[in-house]
Amino acid sequence: MPHIRIVLVEPLYEGNVGFAARVMKNFGFTDLILINPCTIGNEAKIRASHADDVLEHATVMTLDEVFRTSHRVIATTGSLSYSACHPTRMPFYSPKEIRDLIRDLDGTISILFGRENWGLSNEEVRRADIICTIPTSPLYPIINLSHAVGVICYELANLPKGVIPLATVDEMNHLYEHIDQYLDLVDHPGFKRESTMTLIRRVLGRCNLTWRECSTIHGLLRRSEWHFAPPQGEESSSHPDRTDPDHNDKQ
Ligand SMILES: C[S@@+](CC[C@H](N)C(=O)[O-])C[C@H]1O[C@@H](n2cnc3c(N)ncnc32)[C@H](O)[C@@H]1O
């Protein structure tokens, strides 16, 4: 079973934090992360009721720490974009679809929930691998923070034991850096770079790459790099990787 972390980004009201802790425990989740939270006092404790242990063990972290220590990060939002030209908030998946995407994974999955007044910023959503939205009525699509936590926890409860070892965050970040460098090499226009990298993150983020798959993509990129700029002193056609594309991946 993937390890699920519920991450509340700058929650404003301690009551919501208490209710979130309670509904987490209702569905068997205990790992609550708080980023720059409001003061957590008596009201949160009262709302958490018998989940005061979840509240007490909540960890305060920075968003960077959350990204560094997760295998995948899912951003939840009720504010979507429906245009493929704006990949920040699409494609998006329902909680049920998210369950199918992560059910076999072995790793830490952090699920981000935004502030009560303005949710998650575009930058926060852009950094996430996958976007999740809870289907709601267009008459009033935005759900209360702790209710949104409840819906997601209900859907992700009792996942089977995960068996697919995900690439680590460092491995994925290294791959994104490599792709970015490759785009430099092929003169990819700078003004398109941010949205292209977001698209790539969206595609690879939902592919659940293993470290082996990550390393194969590195190998392919290296092969293309040699095509554009053979390392100095190397005959490009004599480089081992040109005749054996799996050269770098052999165990
Ligand atoms: C009260 S909402 C934030 C409202 C904010 N005005 C906005 O438009 O994003 C607090 C958080 O609950 C979650 N949330 C609310 N409605 C949601 C929905 N329909 N699907 C997924 N998450 C939702 C998101 O994490 C959101 O950042």
Tab-separated table of C-alpha atoms and ligand atoms in Angstrom:
chain	number	residue	atom	x	y	z
A	1	MET	CA	0.000	0.000	0.000
A	2	PRO	CA	1.436	3.398	-0.836
A	3	HIS	CA	2.006	5.550	2.192
A	4	ILE	CA	-0.522	8.401	1.983
A	5	ARG	CA	0.233	11.790	3.538
A	6	ILE	CA	-2.450	14.436	3.868
A	7	VAL	CA	-0.847	17.857	3.509
A	8	LEU	CA	-2.742	21.017	4.459
A	9	VAL	CA	-1.105	24.050	2.901
A	10	GLU	CA	-1.413	27.117	5.147
A	11	PRO	CA	-4.765	26.210	6.720
A	12	LEU	CA	-6.449	29.297	8.152
A	13	TYR	CA	-8.950	27.788	10.585
A	14	GLU	CA	-7.967	25.356	13.299
A	15	GLY	CA	-11.493	23.863	13.270
A	16	ASN	CA	-10.871	22.598	9.726
A	17	VAL	CA	-7.550	21.084	10.783
A	18	GLY	CA	-9.311	19.235	13.625
A	19	PHE	CA	-12.074	17.981	11.333
A	20	ALA	CA	-9.470	16.893	8.764
A	21	ALA	CA	-7.620	14.890	11.439
A	22	ARG	CA	-10.860	13.249	12.483
A	23	VAL	CA	-11.949	12.193	9.015
A	24	MET	CA	-8.428	10.923	8.257
A	25	LYS	CA	-8.596	8.598	11.237
A	26	ASN	CA	-12.120	7.491	10.242
A	27	PHE	CA	-10.586	6.022	7.078
A	28	GLY	CA	-7.348	4.735	8.569
A	29	PHE	CA	-4.930	7.556	7.715
A	30	THR	CA	-2.699	9.120	10.351
A	31	ASP	CA	0.060	11.062	8.589
A	32	LEU	CA	-0.984	14.708	8.707
A	33	ILE	CA	1.451	17.355	7.450
A	34	LEU	CA	0.881	21.059	8.050
A	35	ILE	CA	2.587	23.800	6.082
A	36	ASN	CA	2.736	27.162	7.838
A	37	PRO	CA	-0.526	26.486	9.715
A	38	CYS	CA	-2.697	28.763	11.848
A	39	THR	CA	-2.364	28.294	15.596
A	40	ILE	CA	-3.585	24.824	16.495
A	41	GLY	CA	-5.359	25.075	19.831
A	42	ASN	CA	-8.351	23.858	21.741
A	43	GLU	CA	-10.869	24.215	18.939
A	44	ALA	CA	-8.863	21.928	16.672
A	45	LYS	CA	-8.629	19.408	19.511
A	46	ILE	CA	-12.393	19.502	20.064
A	47	ARG	CA	-13.102	19.066	16.319
A	48	ALA	CA	-10.615	16.201	16.081
A	49	SER	CA	-12.427	14.434	18.923
A	50	HIS	CA	-10.961	10.898	19.185
A	51	ALA	CA	-8.395	11.745	16.500
A	52	ASP	CA	-6.477	14.100	18.789
A	53	ASP	CA	-3.526	11.711	18.411
A	54	VAL	CA	-3.431	12.443	14.644
A	55	LEU	CA	-3.441	16.136	15.471
A	56	GLU	CA	-0.730	15.825	18.121
A	57	HIS	CA	1.533	13.880	15.776
A	58	ALA	CA	0.990	16.242	12.849
A	59	THR	CA	4.319	17.355	11.389
A	60	VAL	CA	5.007	20.926	10.354
A	61	MET	CA	7.100	21.044	7.179
A	62	THR	CA	7.853	23.359	4.296
A	63	LEU	CA	6.425	22.654	0.870
A	64	ASP	CA	9.945	21.988	-0.408
A	65	GLU	CA	10.404	19.324	2.273
A	66	VAL	CA	7.117	17.719	1.239
A	67	PHE	CA	8.254	17.521	-2.390
A	68	ARG	CA	11.699	16.261	-1.394
A	69	THR	CA	10.315	13.431	0.714
A	70	SER	CA	7.470	12.229	-1.528
A	71	HIS	CA	7.559	9.857	-4.467
A	72	ARG	CA	4.540	11.547	-5.998
A	73	VAL	CA	2.624	14.704	-5.118
A	74	ILE	CA	-1.057	15.124	-5.942
A	75	ALA	CA	-2.648	18.601	-5.917
A	76	THR	CA	-6.370	18.804	-5.160
A	77	THR	CA	-8.394	21.646	-6.566
A	78	GLY	CA	-11.892	22.648	-7.502
A	79	SER	CA	-10.539	25.332	-9.855
A	80	LEU	CA	-9.677	23.726	-13.167
A	81	SER	CA	-8.665	24.706	-16.631
A	82	TYR	CA	-10.330	22.960	-19.517
A	83	SER	CA	-7.945	24.086	-22.225
A	84	ALA	CA	-5.129	21.816	-23.310
A	85	CYS	CA	-3.147	25.023	-23.954
A	86	HIS	CA	-3.016	25.633	-20.186
A	87	PRO	CA	-1.599	22.471	-18.670
A	88	THR	CA	-1.248	23.812	-15.122
A	89	ARG	CA	-4.641	22.560	-14.001
A	90	MET	CA	-5.195	19.732	-16.444
A	91	PRO	CA	-5.548	16.872	-17.080
A	92	PHE	CA	-7.328	16.181	-13.822
A	93	TYR	CA	-8.582	12.993	-12.260
A	94	SER	CA	-11.420	12.119	-9.926
A	95	PRO	CA	-10.519	10.523	-6.572
A	96	LYS	CA	-11.708	7.172	-7.960
A	97	GLU	CA	-9.351	7.506	-10.936
A	98	ILE	CA	-6.540	8.498	-8.576
A	99	ARG	CA	-7.151	5.283	-6.653
A	100	ASP	CA	-6.592	3.302	-9.860
A	101	LEU	CA	-3.476	5.334	-10.694
A	102	ILE	CA	-1.753	4.736	-7.365
A	103	ARG	CA	-3.188	1.445	-6.114
A	104	ASP	CA	-0.187	-0.735	-6.993
A	105	LEU	CA	2.532	1.696	-6.042
A	106	ASP	CA	5.045	1.305	-3.271
A	107	GLY	CA	6.126	4.755	-2.110
A	108	THR	CA	5.053	7.942	-0.349
A	109	ILE	CA	2.222	9.872	-1.972
A	110	SER	CA	1.501	13.349	-0.616
A	111	ILE	CA	-1.871	14.910	-1.292
A	112	LEU	CA	-1.961	18.701	-1.117
A	113	PHE	CA	-5.019	20.645	0.028
A	114	GLY	CA	-5.104	24.415	-0.351
A	115	ARG	CA	-5.985	27.375	1.819
A	116	GLU	CA	-9.641	27.944	2.668
A	117	ASN	CA	-9.696	31.372	0.987
A	118	TRP	CA	-7.771	30.839	-2.229
A	119	GLY	CA	-6.759	27.225	-2.506
A	120	LEU	CA	-3.388	26.299	-4.049
A	121	SER	CA	-1.393	28.740	-6.156
A	122	ASN	CA	-0.697	27.982	-9.820
A	123	GLU	CA	2.946	27.464	-8.904
A	124	GLU	CA	2.041	24.878	-6.246
A	125	VAL	CA	-0.275	23.051	-8.659
A	126	ARG	CA	2.338	23.195	-11.434
A	127	ARG	CA	4.922	21.449	-9.253
A	128	ALA	CA	2.581	18.542	-8.494
A	129	ASP	CA	2.689	15.361	-10.577
A	130	ILE	CA	-1.043	14.737	-10.726
A	131	ILE	CA	-4.156	16.884	-10.301
A	132	CYS	CA	-7.231	15.590	-8.526
A	133	THR	CA	-10.662	17.157	-8.532
A	134	ILE	CA	-13.777	15.956	-6.775
A	135	PRO	CA	-16.706	16.057	-9.188
A	136	THR	CA	-19.238	18.505	-7.764
A	137	SER	CA	-22.228	20.525	-8.870
A	138	PRO	CA	-21.377	23.462	-11.158
A	139	LEU	CA	-23.798	25.446	-8.980
A	140	TYR	CA	-21.206	25.344	-6.184
A	141	PRO	CA	-18.093	23.312	-7.046
A	142	ILE	CA	-15.829	24.298	-4.149
A	143	ILE	CA	-15.943	22.028	-1.131
A	144	ASN	CA	-15.011	22.839	2.446
A	145	LEU	CA	-11.377	21.896	3.119
A	146	SER	CA	-12.049	19.135	5.652
A	147	HIS	CA	-14.898	17.720	3.538
A	148	ALA	CA	-12.525	17.517	0.567
A	149	VAL	CA	-10.050	15.629	2.787
A	150	GLY	CA	-12.912	13.296	3.771
A	151	VAL	CA	-13.899	12.468	0.185
A	152	ILE	CA	-10.301	11.689	-0.798
A	153	CYS	CA	-9.675	9.590	2.324
A	154	TYR	CA	-12.874	7.622	1.687
A	155	GLU	CA	-11.807	6.855	-1.862
A	156	LEU	CA	-8.221	5.916	-1.007
A	157	ALA	CA	-8.979	3.801	2.065
A	158	ASN	CA	-7.823	0.174	2.171
A	159	LEU	CA	-5.550	0.200	-0.845
A	160	PRO	CA	-3.833	-3.122	-1.530
A	161	LYS	CA	-0.160	-3.634	-0.753
A	162	GLY	CA	1.853	-1.736	-3.367
A	163	VAL	CA	4.361	-3.717	-5.389
A	164	ILE	CA	5.718	-1.273	-7.985
A	165	PRO	CA	8.818	0.501	-6.635
A	166	LEU	CA	8.534	4.071	-7.851
A	167	ALA	CA	11.489	6.127	-8.979
A	168	THR	CA	12.490	8.408	-6.101
A	169	VAL	CA	11.837	12.131	-6.131
A	170	ASP	CA	15.526	12.772	-6.748
A	171	GLU	CA	15.507	10.392	-9.705
A	172	MET	CA	12.429	12.083	-11.177
A	173	ASN	CA	13.857	15.570	-10.594
A	174	HIS	CA	17.121	14.517	-12.191
A	175	LEU	CA	15.142	13.274	-15.198
A	176	TYR	CA	13.225	16.578	-15.472
A	177	GLU	CA	16.555	18.459	-15.318
A	178	HIS	CA	17.958	16.218	-18.022
A	179	ILE	CA	14.921	16.850	-20.256
A	180	ASP	CA	15.287	20.584	-19.622
A	181	GLN	CA	18.967	20.434	-20.685
A	182	TYR	CA	18.000	18.432	-23.748
A	183	LEU	CA	15.472	21.130	-24.684
A	184	ASP	CA	18.315	23.681	-24.443
A	185	LEU	CA	20.350	21.558	-26.791
A	186	VAL	CA	17.618	21.394	-29.432
A	187	ASP	CA	16.975	25.147	-29.134
A	188	HIS	CA	13.528	24.733	-27.706
A	189	PRO	CA	12.126	28.277	-27.428
A	190	GLY	CA	12.530	29.749	-23.959
A	191	PHE	CA	9.076	31.293	-23.887
A	192	LYS	CA	7.485	27.842	-24.211
A	193	ARG	CA	9.722	26.149	-21.692
A	194	GLU	CA	7.625	26.480	-18.557
A	195	SER	CA	4.455	25.085	-20.113
A	196	THR	CA	6.376	22.350	-21.941
A	197	MET	CA	8.036	21.244	-18.710
A	198	THR	CA	4.660	21.292	-16.947
A	199	LEU	CA	3.220	19.087	-19.709
A	200	ILE	CA	6.144	16.679	-19.396
A	201	ARG	CA	5.682	16.567	-15.637
A	202	ARG	CA	1.978	15.826	-16.122
A	203	VAL	CA	2.695	12.977	-18.546
A	204	LEU	CA	5.575	11.382	-16.624
A	205	GLY	CA	3.924	12.080	-13.257
A	206	ARG	CA	0.993	9.855	-14.066
A	207	CYS	CA	3.150	7.138	-15.659
A	208	ASN	CA	4.460	6.003	-12.283
A	209	LEU	CA	7.957	5.401	-13.603
A	210	THR	CA	10.224	2.925	-11.847
A	211	TRP	CA	13.942	3.752	-11.430
A	212	ARG	CA	14.705	1.370	-14.315
A	213	GLU	CA	12.339	3.213	-16.655
A	214	CYS	CA	13.806	6.529	-15.515
A	215	SER	CA	17.292	5.322	-16.293
A	216	THR	CA	16.239	4.105	-19.754
A	217	ILE	CA	14.855	7.560	-20.612
A	218	HIS	CA	18.159	9.090	-19.428
A	219	GLY	CA	19.903	6.682	-21.790
A	220	LEU	CA	17.717	7.756	-24.718
A	221	LEU	CA	18.352	11.427	-23.953
A	222	ARG	CA	22.098	10.838	-23.765
A	223	ARG	CA	21.964	9.116	-27.119
A	224	SER	CA	20.191	12.112	-28.659
A	225	GLU	CA	22.680	14.491	-27.012
A	226	TRP	CA	25.567	12.668	-28.649
A	227	HIS	CA	23.759	12.981	-31.931
A	228	PHE	CA	23.592	16.771	-31.551
A	229	ALA	CA	26.908	17.309	-29.789
A	230	PRO	CA	29.286	14.326	-29.621
A	231	PRO	CA	31.571	14.535	-26.568
A	232	GLN	CA	34.939	16.133	-27.477
A	233	GLY	CA	37.471	13.687	-28.855
A	234	GLU	CA	34.756	11.098	-29.542
A	235	GLU	CA	33.852	9.918	-32.984
A	236	SER	CA	30.095	10.135	-32.557
A	237	SER	CA	29.498	6.948	-34.517
A	238	SER	CA	32.077	5.040	-32.458
A	239	HIS	CA	30.601	5.864	-29.101
A	240	PRO	CA	29.466	2.623	-27.445
A	241	ASP	CA	26.045	4.015	-26.773
A	242	ARG	CA	25.460	4.603	-30.487
A	243	THR	CA	25.704	0.947	-31.295
A	244	ASP	CA	24.188	-0.320	-28.098
A	245	PRO	CA	21.357	1.884	-26.876
A	246	ASP	CA	21.063	-0.116	-23.672
A	247	HIS	CA	24.786	0.201	-22.927
A	248	ASN	CA	24.258	2.421	-19.900
A	249	ASP	CA	21.410	0.407	-18.526
A	250	LYS	CA	22.985	-3.032	-18.504
A	251	GLN	CA	23.305	-4.486	-15.036
B	1	LIG	C1	-12.293	25.881	0.367
B	1	LIG	S1	-11.238	25.240	-0.814
B	1	LIG	C2	-10.420	26.626	-1.520
B	1	LIG	C3	-11.319	27.571	-2.170
B	1	LIG	C4	-10.648	28.476	-3.123
B	1	LIG	N1	-11.486	29.625	-3.267
B	1	LIG	C5	-10.427	27.812	-4.475
B	1	LIG	O1	-11.142	28.191	-5.402
B	1	LIG	O2	-9.568	26.948	-4.624
B	1	LIG	C6	-9.935	24.536	0.113
B	1	LIG	C7	-9.315	23.329	-0.545
B	1	LIG	O3	-10.252	22.251	-0.583
B	1	LIG	C8	-9.951	21.437	-1.702
B	1	LIG	N2	-11.127	21.423	-2.585
B	1	LIG	C9	-12.207	22.201	-2.559
B	1	LIG	N3	-13.087	21.858	-3.523
B	1	LIG	C10	-12.530	20.840	-4.196
B	1	LIG	C11	-12.920	20.027	-5.303
B	1	LIG	N4	-14.100	20.182	-5.922
B	1	LIG	N5	-12.083	19.056	-5.705
B	1	LIG	C12	-10.894	18.853	-5.085
B	1	LIG	N6	-10.475	19.570	-4.039
B	1	LIG	C13	-11.277	20.553	-3.589
B	1	LIG	C14	-8.745	22.054	-2.392
B	1	LIG	O4	-7.567	21.490	-1.868
B	1	LIG	C15	-8.875	23.499	-1.988
B	1	LIG	O5	-7.655	24.168	-2.108
